[in-house]
PDB file of C-alpha atoms in Angstrom:
ATOM      1  CA  UNK A  27      35.375 -28.276 -23.620  1.00 46.00           C
ATOM      2  CA  UNK A  28      38.074 -26.411 -21.749  1.00 45.00           C
ATOM      3  CA  UNK A  29      36.662 -26.307 -18.211  1.00 47.00           C
ATOM      4  CA  UNK A  30      34.450 -28.549 -16.227  1.00 49.00           C
ATOM      5  CA  UNK A  31      31.708 -26.619 -14.338  1.00 49.00           C
ATOM      6  CA  UNK A  32      30.532 -27.790 -10.987  1.00 51.00           C
ATOM      7  CA  UNK A  33      27.873 -30.355 -11.737  1.00 50.00           C
ATOM      8  CA  UNK A  34      24.572 -30.024  -9.779  1.00 54.00           C
ATOM      9  CA  UNK A  35      21.151 -31.386 -10.359  1.00 58.00           C
ATOM     10  CA  UNK A  36      18.810 -29.033 -12.260  1.00 59.00           C
ATOM     11  CA  UNK A  37      16.769 -27.671  -9.267  1.00 66.00           C
ATOM     12  CA  UNK A  38      19.973 -27.054  -7.122  1.00 74.00           C
ATOM     13  CA  UNK A  39      21.667 -25.345  -9.978  1.00 69.00           C
ATOM     14  CA  UNK A  40      18.679 -23.181 -10.619  1.00 68.00           C
ATOM     15  CA  UNK A  41      18.530 -22.079  -6.961  1.00 75.00           C
ATOM     16  CA  UNK A  42      22.176 -21.298  -6.917  1.00 79.00           C
ATOM     17  CA  UNK A  43      22.120 -19.158 -10.076  1.00 74.00           C
ATOM     18  CA  UNK A  44      19.052 -17.292  -8.882  1.00 75.00           C
ATOM     19  CA  UNK A  45      20.747 -16.488  -5.521  1.00 81.00           C
ATOM     20  CA  UNK A  46      23.642 -14.939  -7.301  1.00 82.00           C
ATOM     21  CA  UNK A  47      21.354 -12.901  -9.540  1.00 77.00           C
ATOM     22  CA  UNK A  48      19.304 -11.593  -6.586  1.00 80.00           C
ATOM     23  CA  UNK A  49      22.543 -10.456  -4.861  1.00 83.00           C
ATOM     24  CA  UNK A  50      23.880  -8.670  -7.923  1.00 80.00           C
ATOM     25  CA  UNK A  51      20.492  -7.168  -8.684  1.00 79.00           C
ATOM     26  CA  UNK A  52      20.448  -5.384  -5.359  1.00 82.00           C
ATOM     27  CA  UNK A  53      24.021  -4.219  -5.506  1.00 83.00           C
ATOM     28  CA  UNK A  54      23.699  -2.944  -9.118  1.00 77.00           C
ATOM     29  CA  UNK A  55      20.579  -0.950  -8.434  1.00 80.00           C
ATOM     30  CA  UNK A  56      22.221   0.619  -5.322  1.00 83.00           C
ATOM     31  CA  UNK A  57      25.249   1.629  -7.444  1.00 80.00           C
ATOM     32  CA  UNK A  58      23.056   2.910 -10.231  1.00 79.00           C
ATOM     33  CA  UNK A  59      21.063   5.137  -7.805  1.00 82.00           C
ATOM     34  CA  UNK A  60      24.169   6.669  -6.422  1.00 82.00           C
ATOM     35  CA  UNK A  61      25.719   7.409  -9.848  1.00 79.00           C
ATOM     36  CA  UNK A  62      22.554   8.832 -11.425  1.00 80.00           C
ATOM     37  CA  UNK A  63      21.882  11.146  -8.463  1.00 80.00           C
ATOM     38  CA  UNK A  64      25.470  12.422  -8.265  1.00 74.00           C
ATOM     39  CA  UNK A  65      25.855  12.486 -12.098  1.00 74.00           C
ATOM     40  CA  UNK A  66      22.823  14.772 -12.276  1.00 72.00           C
ATOM     41  CA  UNK A  67      23.973  17.013  -9.348  1.00 72.00           C
ATOM     42  CA  UNK A  68      27.544  17.427 -10.752  1.00 69.00           C
ATOM     43  CA  UNK A  69      26.399  17.736 -14.473  1.00 70.00           C
ATOM     44  CA  UNK A  70      28.865  14.927 -15.358  1.00 71.00           C
ATOM     45  CA  UNK A  71      27.850  13.178 -18.626  1.00 69.00           C
ATOM     46  CA  UNK A  72      30.414  10.393 -17.977  1.00 68.00           C
ATOM     47  CA  UNK A  73      29.051   9.658 -14.483  1.00 74.00           C
ATOM     48  CA  UNK A  74      25.430   9.915 -15.711  1.00 72.00           C
ATOM     49  CA  UNK A  75      26.323   7.507 -18.530  1.00 71.00           C
ATOM     50  CA  UNK A  76      28.015   5.224 -16.066  1.00 71.00           C
ATOM     51  CA  UNK A  77      24.795   5.381 -13.979  1.00 77.00           C
ATOM     52  CA  UNK A  78      22.697   4.377 -16.919  1.00 73.00           C
ATOM     53  CA  UNK A  79      25.052   1.527 -17.516  1.00 65.00           C
ATOM     54  CA  UNK A  80      24.646   0.334 -13.880  1.00 70.00           C
ATOM     55  CA  UNK A  81      20.867   0.718 -14.148  1.00 71.00           C
ATOM     56  CA  UNK A  82      20.884  -1.549 -17.160  1.00 66.00           C
ATOM     57  CA  UNK A  83      23.078  -3.913 -15.176  1.00 63.00           C
ATOM     58  CA  UNK A  84      20.363  -4.170 -12.578  1.00 66.00           C
ATOM     59  CA  UNK A  85      17.489  -4.246 -15.106  1.00 62.00           C
ATOM     60  CA  UNK A  86      19.225  -6.927 -17.141  1.00 61.00           C
ATOM     61  CA  UNK A  87      19.493  -9.063 -13.990  1.00 63.00           C
ATOM     62  CA  UNK A  88      15.655  -9.483 -14.214  1.00 65.00           C
ATOM     63  CA  UNK A  89      15.989 -10.976 -17.648  1.00 61.00           C
ATOM     64  CA  UNK A  90      18.293 -13.865 -16.631  1.00 60.00           C
ATOM     65  CA  UNK A  91      16.153 -14.471 -13.508  1.00 63.00           C
ATOM     66  CA  UNK A  92      13.212 -15.221 -15.744  1.00 63.00           C
ATOM     67  CA  UNK A  93      15.340 -17.149 -18.215  1.00 59.00           C
ATOM     68  CA  UNK A  94      16.970 -19.301 -15.525  1.00 59.00           C
ATOM     69  CA  UNK A  95      13.509 -20.221 -14.211  1.00 64.00           C
ATOM     70  CA  UNK A  96      12.550 -21.332 -17.642  1.00 62.00           C
ATOM     71  CA  UNK A  97      15.821 -23.082 -18.401  1.00 56.00           C
ATOM     72  CA  UNK A  98      15.553 -25.213 -15.154  1.00 62.00           C
ATOM     73  CA  UNK A  99      12.209 -26.699 -16.280  1.00 66.00           C
ATOM     74  CA  UNK A 100      12.491 -30.465 -16.993  1.00 66.00           C
ATOM     75  CA  UNK A 101      12.113 -31.853 -20.517  1.00 66.00           C
ATOM     76  CA  UNK A 102       8.494 -32.280 -21.779  1.00 66.00           C
ATOM     77  CA  UNK A 103       6.775 -33.415 -24.876  1.00 66.00           C
ATOM     78  CA  UNK A 104       7.302 -30.162 -26.745  1.00 66.00           C
ATOM     79  CA  UNK A 105      10.846 -29.713 -25.493  1.00 60.00           C
ATOM     80  CA  UNK A 106      12.307 -33.267 -25.259  1.00 59.00           C
ATOM     81  CA  UNK A 107      15.907 -31.871 -24.961  1.00 63.00           C
ATOM     82  CA  UNK A 108      14.937 -29.580 -22.179  1.00 61.00           C
ATOM     83  CA  UNK A 109      14.828 -25.766 -21.924  1.00 59.00           C
ATOM     84  CA  UNK A 110      18.447 -24.980 -21.363  1.00 65.00           C
ATOM     85  CA  UNK A 111      18.712 -22.667 -24.356  1.00 69.00           C
ATOM     86  CA  UNK A 112      16.488 -20.162 -22.664  1.00 69.00           C
ATOM     87  CA  UNK A 113      19.445 -19.181 -20.479  1.00 67.00           C
ATOM     88  CA  UNK A 114      21.607 -18.480 -23.539  1.00 71.00           C
ATOM     89  CA  UNK A 115      18.742 -16.444 -25.032  1.00 74.00           C
ATOM     90  CA  UNK A 116      18.650 -14.317 -21.908  1.00 72.00           C
ATOM     91  CA  UNK A 117      22.342 -13.709 -22.211  1.00 71.00           C
ATOM     92  CA  UNK A 118      21.665 -12.553 -25.748  1.00 76.00           C
ATOM     93  CA  UNK A 119      18.930 -10.259 -24.449  1.00 74.00           C
ATOM     94  CA  UNK A 120      21.439  -8.604 -22.064  1.00 73.00           C
ATOM     95  CA  UNK A 121      23.565  -7.650 -25.113  1.00 77.00           C
ATOM     96  CA  UNK A 122      20.448  -5.855 -26.446  1.00 79.00           C
ATOM     97  CA  UNK A 123      20.301  -3.809 -23.272  1.00 73.00           C
ATOM     98  CA  UNK A 124      23.965  -2.808 -23.766  1.00 75.00           C
ATOM     99  CA  UNK A 125      23.556  -1.724 -27.404  1.00 80.00           C
ATOM    100  CA  UNK A 126      20.566   0.388 -26.454  1.00 77.00           C
ATOM    101  CA  UNK A 127      22.625   2.012 -23.734  1.00 72.00           C
ATOM    102  CA  UNK A 128      25.389   2.820 -26.213  1.00 78.00           C
ATOM    103  CA  UNK A 129      23.033   4.868 -28.301  1.00 78.00           C
ATOM    104  CA  UNK A 130      21.737   6.912 -25.431  1.00 70.00           C
ATOM    105  CA  UNK A 131      25.170   7.590 -23.981  1.00 73.00           C
ATOM    106  CA  UNK A 132      26.679   8.505 -27.374  1.00 78.00           C
ATOM    107  CA  UNK A 133      24.004  11.210 -27.773  1.00 74.00           C
ATOM    108  CA  UNK A 134      24.672  12.752 -24.402  1.00 68.00           C
ATOM    109  CA  UNK A 135      28.403  12.700 -24.925  1.00 72.00           C
ATOM    110  CA  UNK A 136      28.072  14.572 -28.226  1.00 75.00           C
ATOM    111  CA  UNK A 137      25.894  17.177 -26.553  1.00 67.00           C
ATOM    112  CA  UNK A 138      28.607  17.689 -23.931  1.00 66.00           C
ATOM    113  CA  UNK A 139      31.322  18.130 -26.562  1.00 73.00           C
ATOM    114  CA  UNK A 140      29.215  20.859 -28.173  1.00 70.00           C
ATOM    115  CA  UNK A 141      29.014  22.697 -24.897  1.00 63.00           C
ATOM    116  CA  UNK A 142      26.837  22.587 -21.825  1.00 53.00           C
ATOM    117  CA  UNK A 143      26.797  23.001 -18.068  1.00 51.00           C
ATOM    118  CA  UNK A 144      30.193  22.991 -16.207  1.00 56.00           C
ATOM    119  CA  UNK A 145      31.000  20.125 -13.902  1.00 59.00           C
ATOM    120  CA  UNK A 146      30.458  20.673 -10.250  1.00 63.00           C
ATOM    121  CA  UNK A 147      33.168  18.669  -8.498  1.00 65.00           C
ATOM    122  CA  UNK A 148      33.079  17.939  -4.731  1.00 70.00           C
ATOM    123  CA  UNK A 149      34.717  15.462  -2.324  1.00 77.00           C
ATOM    124  CA  UNK A 150      31.421  13.546  -2.103  1.00 74.00           C
ATOM    125  CA  UNK A 151      31.454  12.972  -5.804  1.00 74.00           C
ATOM    126  CA  UNK A 152      34.816  11.215  -5.523  1.00 80.00           C
ATOM    127  CA  UNK A 153      33.739   9.171  -2.465  1.00 82.00           C
ATOM    128  CA  UNK A 154      30.548   8.029  -4.372  1.00 80.00           C
ATOM    129  CA  UNK A 155      32.483   7.053  -7.499  1.00 81.00           C
ATOM    130  CA  UNK A 156      35.225   5.206  -5.644  1.00 87.00           C
ATOM    131  CA  UNK A 157      32.565   3.426  -3.465  1.00 86.00           C
ATOM    132  CA  UNK A 158      30.584   2.299  -6.510  1.00 82.00           C
ATOM    133  CA  UNK A 159      33.817   1.183  -8.187  1.00 86.00           C
ATOM    134  CA  UNK A 160      34.630  -1.109  -5.264  1.00 90.00           C
ATOM    135  CA  UNK A 161      31.112  -2.624  -5.372  1.00 86.00           C
ATOM    136  CA  UNK A 162      31.354  -3.254  -9.161  1.00 82.00           C
ATOM    137  CA  UNK A 163      34.729  -5.021  -8.766  1.00 90.00           C
ATOM    138  CA  UNK A 164      33.220  -7.216  -6.076  1.00 90.00           C
ATOM    139  CA  UNK A 165      30.109  -8.087  -8.222  1.00 85.00           C
ATOM    140  CA  UNK A 166      32.257  -8.811 -11.222  1.00 86.00           C
ATOM    141  CA  UNK A 167      34.575 -11.206  -9.412  1.00 89.00           C
ATOM    142  CA  UNK A 168      31.685 -12.934  -7.571  1.00 89.00           C
ATOM    143  CA  UNK A 169      29.478 -13.313 -10.513  1.00 84.00           C
ATOM    144  CA  UNK A 170      32.330 -14.648 -12.768  1.00 87.00           C
ATOM    145  CA  UNK A 171      33.385 -17.127 -10.158  1.00 88.00           C
ATOM    146  CA  UNK A 172      29.922 -18.431  -9.630  1.00 85.00           C
ATOM    147  CA  UNK A 173      29.247 -18.463 -13.414  1.00 82.00           C
ATOM    148  CA  UNK A 174      32.221 -20.713 -13.958  1.00 82.00           C
ATOM    149  CA  UNK A 175      31.404 -22.916 -10.997  1.00 82.00           C
ATOM    150  CA  UNK A 176      27.800 -23.403 -12.197  1.00 79.00           C
ATOM    151  CA  UNK A 177      28.425 -23.298 -15.960  1.00 73.00           C
ATOM    152  CA  UNK A 178      25.925 -20.479 -16.384  1.00 74.00           C
ATOM    153  CA  UNK A 179      26.063 -18.400 -19.611  1.00 68.00           C
ATOM    154  CA  UNK A 180      23.692 -15.825 -17.966  1.00 68.00           C
ATOM    155  CA  UNK A 181      26.095 -15.251 -15.053  1.00 77.00           C
ATOM    156  CA  UNK A 182      29.146 -15.069 -17.180  1.00 78.00           C
ATOM    157  CA  UNK A 183      27.488 -12.703 -19.598  1.00 72.00           C
ATOM    158  CA  UNK A 184      26.326 -10.544 -16.690  1.00 73.00           C
ATOM    159  CA  UNK A 185      29.784 -10.529 -15.120  1.00 79.00           C
ATOM    160  CA  UNK A 186      31.151  -9.241 -18.525  1.00 74.00           C
ATOM    161  CA  UNK A 187      28.456  -6.594 -18.407  1.00 69.00           C
ATOM    162  CA  UNK A 188      29.519  -5.514 -14.910  1.00 74.00           C
ATOM    163  CA  UNK A 189      33.228  -5.593 -15.864  1.00 77.00           C
ATOM    164  CA  UNK A 190      32.611  -3.001 -18.560  1.00 71.00           C
ATOM    165  CA  UNK A 191      31.028  -0.911 -15.734  1.00 73.00           C
ATOM    166  CA  UNK A 192      34.337  -1.146 -13.781  1.00 80.00           C
ATOM    167  CA  UNK A 193      36.320   0.218 -16.754  1.00 76.00           C
ATOM    168  CA  UNK A 194      33.605   2.905 -17.290  1.00 74.00           C
ATOM    169  CA  UNK A 195      33.891   4.099 -13.684  1.00 78.00           C
ATOM    170  CA  UNK A 196      37.734   4.320 -13.931  1.00 80.00           C
ATOM    171  CA  UNK A 197      37.232   6.517 -16.986  1.00 75.00           C
ATOM    172  CA  UNK A 198      34.780   8.717 -15.074  1.00 77.00           C
ATOM    173  CA  UNK A 199      37.410   9.276 -12.423  1.00 79.00           C
ATOM    174  CA  UNK A 200      39.931  10.171 -15.071  1.00 79.00           C
ATOM    175  CA  UNK A 201      37.476  12.743 -16.475  1.00 78.00           C
ATOM    176  CA  UNK A 202      37.039  14.292 -13.101  1.00 78.00           C
ATOM    177  CA  UNK A 203      40.818  14.713 -12.672  1.00 79.00           C
ATOM    178  CA  UNK A 204      40.972  16.393 -16.131  1.00 79.00           C
ATOM    179  CA  UNK A 205      38.050  18.666 -15.271  1.00 74.00           C
ATOM    180  CA  UNK A 206      39.959  19.676 -12.149  1.00 77.00           C
ATOM    181  CA  UNK A 207      42.836  20.807 -14.327  1.00 77.00           C
ATOM    182  CA  UNK A 208      40.593  22.788 -16.639  1.00 74.00           C
ATOM    183  CA  UNK A 209      39.697  20.145 -19.413  1.00 76.00           C
ATOM    184  CA  UNK A 210      35.971  19.665 -19.079  1.00 69.00           C
ATOM    185  CA  UNK A 211      35.605  18.428 -22.632  1.00 72.00           C
ATOM    186  CA  UNK A 212      37.270  15.167 -21.464  1.00 75.00           C
ATOM    187  CA  UNK A 213      33.889  14.337 -19.757  1.00 71.00           C
ATOM    188  CA  UNK A 214      32.263  14.116 -23.187  1.00 74.00           C
ATOM    189  CA  UNK A 215      35.161  12.175 -24.683  1.00 79.00           C
ATOM    190  CA  UNK A 216      34.905   9.783 -21.668  1.00 76.00           C
ATOM    191  CA  UNK A 217      31.164   9.300 -22.361  1.00 75.00           C
ATOM    192  CA  UNK A 218      31.963   8.215 -25.962  1.00 81.00           C
ATOM    193  CA  UNK A 219      34.683   5.799 -24.777  1.00 80.00           C
ATOM    194  CA  UNK A 220      32.262   4.410 -22.221  1.00 75.00           C
ATOM    195  CA  UNK A 221      29.749   3.751 -25.064  1.00 78.00           C
ATOM    196  CA  UNK A 222      32.424   1.944 -27.038  1.00 82.00           C
ATOM    197  CA  UNK A 223      33.367  -0.249 -24.007  1.00 74.00           C
ATOM    198  CA  UNK A 224      29.683  -1.095 -23.474  1.00 75.00           C
ATOM    199  CA  UNK A 225      29.331  -2.012 -27.184  1.00 81.00           C
ATOM    200  CA  UNK A 226      32.381  -4.356 -26.914  1.00 80.00           C
ATOM    201  CA  UNK A 227      30.900  -6.011 -23.895  1.00 73.00           C
ATOM    202  CA  UNK A 228      27.687  -6.576 -25.755  1.00 77.00           C
ATOM    203  CA  UNK A 229      29.468  -8.151 -28.649  1.00 82.00           C
ATOM    204  CA  UNK A 230      31.423 -10.401 -26.314  1.00 77.00           C
ATOM    205  CA  UNK A 231      28.166 -11.677 -24.868  1.00 75.00           C
ATOM    206  CA  UNK A 232      26.885 -12.402 -28.341  1.00 81.00           C
ATOM    207  CA  UNK A 233      29.940 -14.449 -29.039  1.00 79.00           C
ATOM    208  CA  UNK A 234      29.585 -16.352 -25.745  1.00 74.00           C
ATOM    209  CA  UNK A 235      25.958 -17.258 -26.389  1.00 77.00           C
ATOM    210  CA  UNK A 236      26.181 -18.342 -30.024  1.00 77.00           C
ATOM    211  CA  UNK A 237      27.802 -21.784 -29.423  1.00 72.00           C
ATOM    212  CA  UNK A 238      24.903 -22.925 -27.382  1.00 71.00           C
ATOM    213  CA  UNK A 239      22.242 -21.297 -29.596  1.00 74.00           C
ATOM    214  CA  UNK A 240      23.845 -22.634 -32.821  1.00 72.00           C
ATOM    215  CA  UNK A 241      24.464 -26.158 -31.469  1.00 72.00           C
ATOM    216  CA  UNK A 242      28.170 -25.913 -31.912  1.00 77.00           C
ATOM    217  CA  UNK A 243      30.264 -28.974 -30.841  1.00 81.00           C
ATOM    218  CA  UNK A 244      31.246 -28.701 -27.181  1.00 84.00           C
ATOM    219  CA  UNK A 245      33.378 -31.846 -27.165  1.00 88.00           C
ATOM    220  CA  UNK A 246      36.051 -32.395 -29.841  1.00 88.00           C
ATOM    221  CA  UNK A 247      34.959 -35.315 -32.094  1.00 91.00           C
ATOM    222  CA  UNK A 248      38.343 -36.876 -32.203  1.00 93.00           C
ATOM    223  CA  UNK A 249      38.634 -36.836 -28.433  1.00 92.00           C
ATOM    224  CA  UNK A 250      35.214 -38.542 -28.244  1.00 92.00           C
ATOM    225  CA  UNK A 251      36.330 -41.216 -30.708  1.00 93.00           C
ATOM    226  CA  UNK A 252      39.515 -41.783 -28.724  1.00 93.00           C
ATOM    227  CA  UNK A 253      37.601 -42.129 -25.515  1.00 93.00           C
ATOM    228  CA  UNK A 254      35.075 -44.626 -26.927  1.00 93.00           C
ATOM    229  CA  UNK A 255      37.738 -46.644 -28.765  1.00 92.00           C
ATOM    230  CA  UNK A 256      39.654 -46.974 -25.505  1.00 92.00           C
ATOM    231  CA  UNK A 257      36.834 -49.182 -24.142  1.00 93.00           C
ATOM    232  CA  UNK A 258      37.392 -52.920 -24.544  1.00 92.00           C
ATOM    233  CA  UNK A 259      35.296 -54.439 -27.255  1.00 91.00           C
ATOM    234  CA  UNK A 260      34.911 -51.251 -29.383  1.00 92.00           C
ATOM    235  CA  UNK A 261      36.587 -51.749 -32.775  1.00 92.00           C
ATOM    236  CA  UNK A 262      35.734 -48.223 -34.182  1.00 91.00           C
ATOM    237  CA  UNK A 263      33.798 -45.114 -33.293  1.00 94.00           C
ATOM    238  CA  UNK A 264      32.267 -42.697 -35.915  1.00 92.00           C
ATOM    239  CA  UNK A 265      29.548 -40.091 -36.300  1.00 91.00           C
ATOM    240  CA  UNK A 266      30.431 -38.315 -33.076  1.00 92.00           C
ATOM    241  CA  UNK A 267      28.291 -35.301 -32.256  1.00 91.00           C
ATOM    242  CA  UNK A 268      27.854 -33.049 -29.203  1.00 89.00           C
ATOM    243  CA  UNK A 269      25.788 -29.952 -28.466  1.00 86.00           C
ATOM    244  CA  UNK A 270      23.974 -28.188 -25.681  1.00 81.00           C
ATOM    245  CA  UNK A 271      25.340 -25.962 -22.860  1.00 76.00           C
ATOM    246  CA  UNK A 272      28.649 -26.249 -21.016  1.00 71.00           C
ATOM    247  CA  UNK A 273      27.138 -27.887 -18.020  1.00 67.00           C
ATOM    248  CA  UNK A 274      24.464 -29.851 -19.938  1.00 77.00           C
ATOM    249  CA  UNK A 275      26.130 -31.425 -22.962  1.00 86.00           C
ATOM    250  CA  UNK A 276      24.305 -33.948 -25.131  1.00 88.00           C
ATOM    251  CA  UNK A 277      26.443 -36.415 -26.855  1.00 92.00           C
ATOM    252  CA  UNK A 278      25.687 -39.151 -29.452  1.00 92.00           C
ATOM    253  CA  UNK A 279      28.062 -41.466 -31.215  1.00 94.00           C
ATOM    254  CA  UNK A 280      28.144 -44.790 -33.070  1.00 95.00           C
ATOM    255  CA  UNK A 281      30.439 -47.728 -32.227  1.00 93.00           C
ATOM    256  CA  UNK A 282      31.194 -50.921 -34.135  1.00 93.00           C
ATOM    257  CA  UNK A 283      31.565 -54.222 -32.197  1.00 91.00           C
ATOM    258  CA  UNK A 284      32.038 -57.835 -33.012  1.00 89.00           C
ATOM    259  CA  UNK A 285      28.980 -58.987 -35.018  1.00 88.00           C
ATOM    260  CA  UNK A 286      29.115 -62.383 -33.233  1.00 89.00           C
ATOM    261  CA  UNK A 287      28.632 -60.918 -29.866  1.00 90.00           C
ATOM    262  CA  UNK A 288      25.244 -61.590 -28.060  1.00 91.00           C
ATOM    263  CA  UNK A 289      22.985 -58.599 -27.983  1.00 90.00           C
ATOM    264  CA  UNK A 290      23.182 -58.225 -24.197  1.00 91.00           C
ATOM    265  CA  UNK A 291      27.030 -58.186 -24.258  1.00 92.00           C
ATOM    266  CA  UNK A 292      27.073 -55.647 -27.081  1.00 92.00           C
ATOM    267  CA  UNK A 293      24.770 -53.367 -25.133  1.00 92.00           C
ATOM    268  CA  UNK A 294      27.040 -53.763 -22.042  1.00 94.00           C
ATOM    269  CA  UNK A 295      29.884 -52.352 -24.144  1.00 94.00           C
ATOM    270  CA  UNK A 296      27.720 -49.413 -25.108  1.00 92.00           C
ATOM    271  CA  UNK A 297      26.948 -48.731 -21.389  1.00 94.00           C
ATOM    272  CA  UNK A 298      30.743 -48.814 -20.610  1.00 95.00           C
ATOM    273  CA  UNK A 299      31.318 -46.327 -23.408  1.00 95.00           C
ATOM    274  CA  UNK A 300      28.599 -44.063 -21.961  1.00 93.00           C
ATOM    275  CA  UNK A 301      30.143 -44.202 -18.543  1.00 93.00           C
ATOM    276  CA  UNK A 302      33.687 -43.525 -19.988  1.00 94.00           C
ATOM    277  CA  UNK A 303      32.427 -40.348 -21.669  1.00 94.00           C
ATOM    278  CA  UNK A 304      30.671 -39.114 -18.568  1.00 92.00           C
ATOM    279  CA  UNK A 305      33.812 -39.755 -16.446  1.00 90.00           C
ATOM    280  CA  UNK A 306      35.949 -37.814 -18.989  1.00 90.00           C
ATOM    281  CA  UNK A 307      33.613 -34.780 -19.313  1.00 89.00           C
ATOM    282  CA  UNK A 308      31.588 -34.110 -16.123  1.00 82.00           C
ATOM    283  CA  UNK A 309      29.429 -31.587 -17.968  1.00 80.00           C
ATOM    284  CA  UNK A 310      27.880 -34.281 -20.145  1.00 86.00           C
ATOM    285  CA  UNK A 311      24.319 -35.078 -19.046  1.00 83.00           C
ATOM    286  CA  UNK A 312      23.252 -37.481 -21.788  1.00 87.00           C
ATOM    287  CA  UNK A 313      25.109 -39.937 -23.901  1.00 91.00           C
ATOM    288  CA  UNK A 314      23.377 -41.876 -26.745  1.00 91.00           C
ATOM    289  CA  UNK A 315      25.540 -44.723 -27.896  1.00 93.00           C
ATOM    290  CA  UNK A 316      24.448 -46.517 -31.179  1.00 94.00           C
ATOM    291  CA  UNK A 317      25.864 -50.062 -31.175  1.00 93.00           C
ATOM    292  CA  UNK A 318      26.396 -51.515 -34.629  1.00 91.00           C
ATOM    293  CA  UNK A 319      27.841 -54.796 -35.828  1.00 91.00           C
ATOM    294  CA  UNK A 320      31.250 -54.515 -37.575  1.00 80.00           C
ATOM    295  CA  UNK A 321      30.084 -56.553 -40.587  1.00 77.00           C
ATOM    296  CA  UNK A 322      32.558 -55.048 -42.991  1.00 73.00           C
ATOM    297  CA  UNK A 323      35.480 -55.732 -40.601  1.00 63.00           C
ATOM    298  CA  UNK A 324      34.355 -59.316 -40.141  1.00 55.00           C
ATOM    299  CA  UNK A 325      34.299 -59.820 -43.910  1.00 58.00           C
ATOM    300  CA  UNK A 326      37.811 -58.449 -44.293  1.00 63.00           C
ATOM    301  CA  UNK A 327      39.102 -60.772 -41.592  1.00 59.00           C
ATOM    302  CA  UNK A 328      37.414 -63.801 -43.296  1.00 58.00           C
ATOM    303  CA  UNK A 329      38.971 -62.869 -46.647  1.00 59.00           C
ATOM    304  CA  UNK A 330      42.485 -62.960 -45.316  1.00 55.00           C
TER     305      UNK A 330
END
C-alpha cells in the first residue's frame, strides 16, 4: 500500500462519498448541457463530442451513487466479507460508458472529415468552452482529492474520467483556432483524438479496479512478516495474505510461538500482532492471526 486513505467508519465514509458524487453530478450535467447546445449551434463535432463525454460524466455519476450505497452495507450471511467490491464494480461500469462514447464520437469525427457543415464561430462559443473547462478542472481536482482522502475507487475513477474531459476541451479550443485560420478539418481530427483520450481513460479505470476485483495483495507479504516478527514472542511469521480495497484491507497471517506458553499468553501475542499491523497500515480493517506452536523449533533446540 503506497498511501493511507483517511479512515472513517462505513456510514460516515458512505455519506462523504455520496456528497462528492452529488456535487460532481450537478456540475457535469450543467457542463454537458452547455457543450451540447453550443456544439449543435456551431456545427462543431469536437465540441459536440466533448458534450457527449461530459454527459456521460454526469450519467456515470449515477452508477457509483448506486454502487456506493450497496458497498456501504454491513457484512451479512451471504456476504461475510462485506459489499466493498460493489464500488470497484461501479468503477468498471464507468469504463463501459467511456468505451461506448468512443464509438459514437469516432463515427461523428469520420463524418466531419468526409465533409459537412462549416463551423459557426462566435465569441459566446469561446466563453462557453473556457467556462466549462474551468468547471472541469475544479471537478477533477476536487474529486481526486476526496477520492484519495476516502480511499474510494469510484471517486478516483470518475476523476480520471473528468480529467480526460479537460484534455478534450483543450483540444476543442485548438480546433476552433484552426478553423479560424481556415482549417475546419481539424475539428474532425480533434474528435478522433478525443475518442482516443476517452478510450485511454477507460483503460486506466479498468487497471485501477482490477486489484480489488481480483483480490490482489494490497500489503507486501515481506513487510507483513517483518511487522509481525517485530512483536515480542513471535518466532516466525508465514502464510501472509491481504486483499480487499485500499481503505478496507483484510489481512490474515500465521505466527509461530513458544509451544510451552499458556494458551492465554499465546493469544495475547496474537492480539499484539493484530494491533501492530493496524498501526502500521491504517487502511487495514480486519486482521486474522493464526497462532501456532513452534514445535519444530522446539525440537531443534532440544537436539542441540
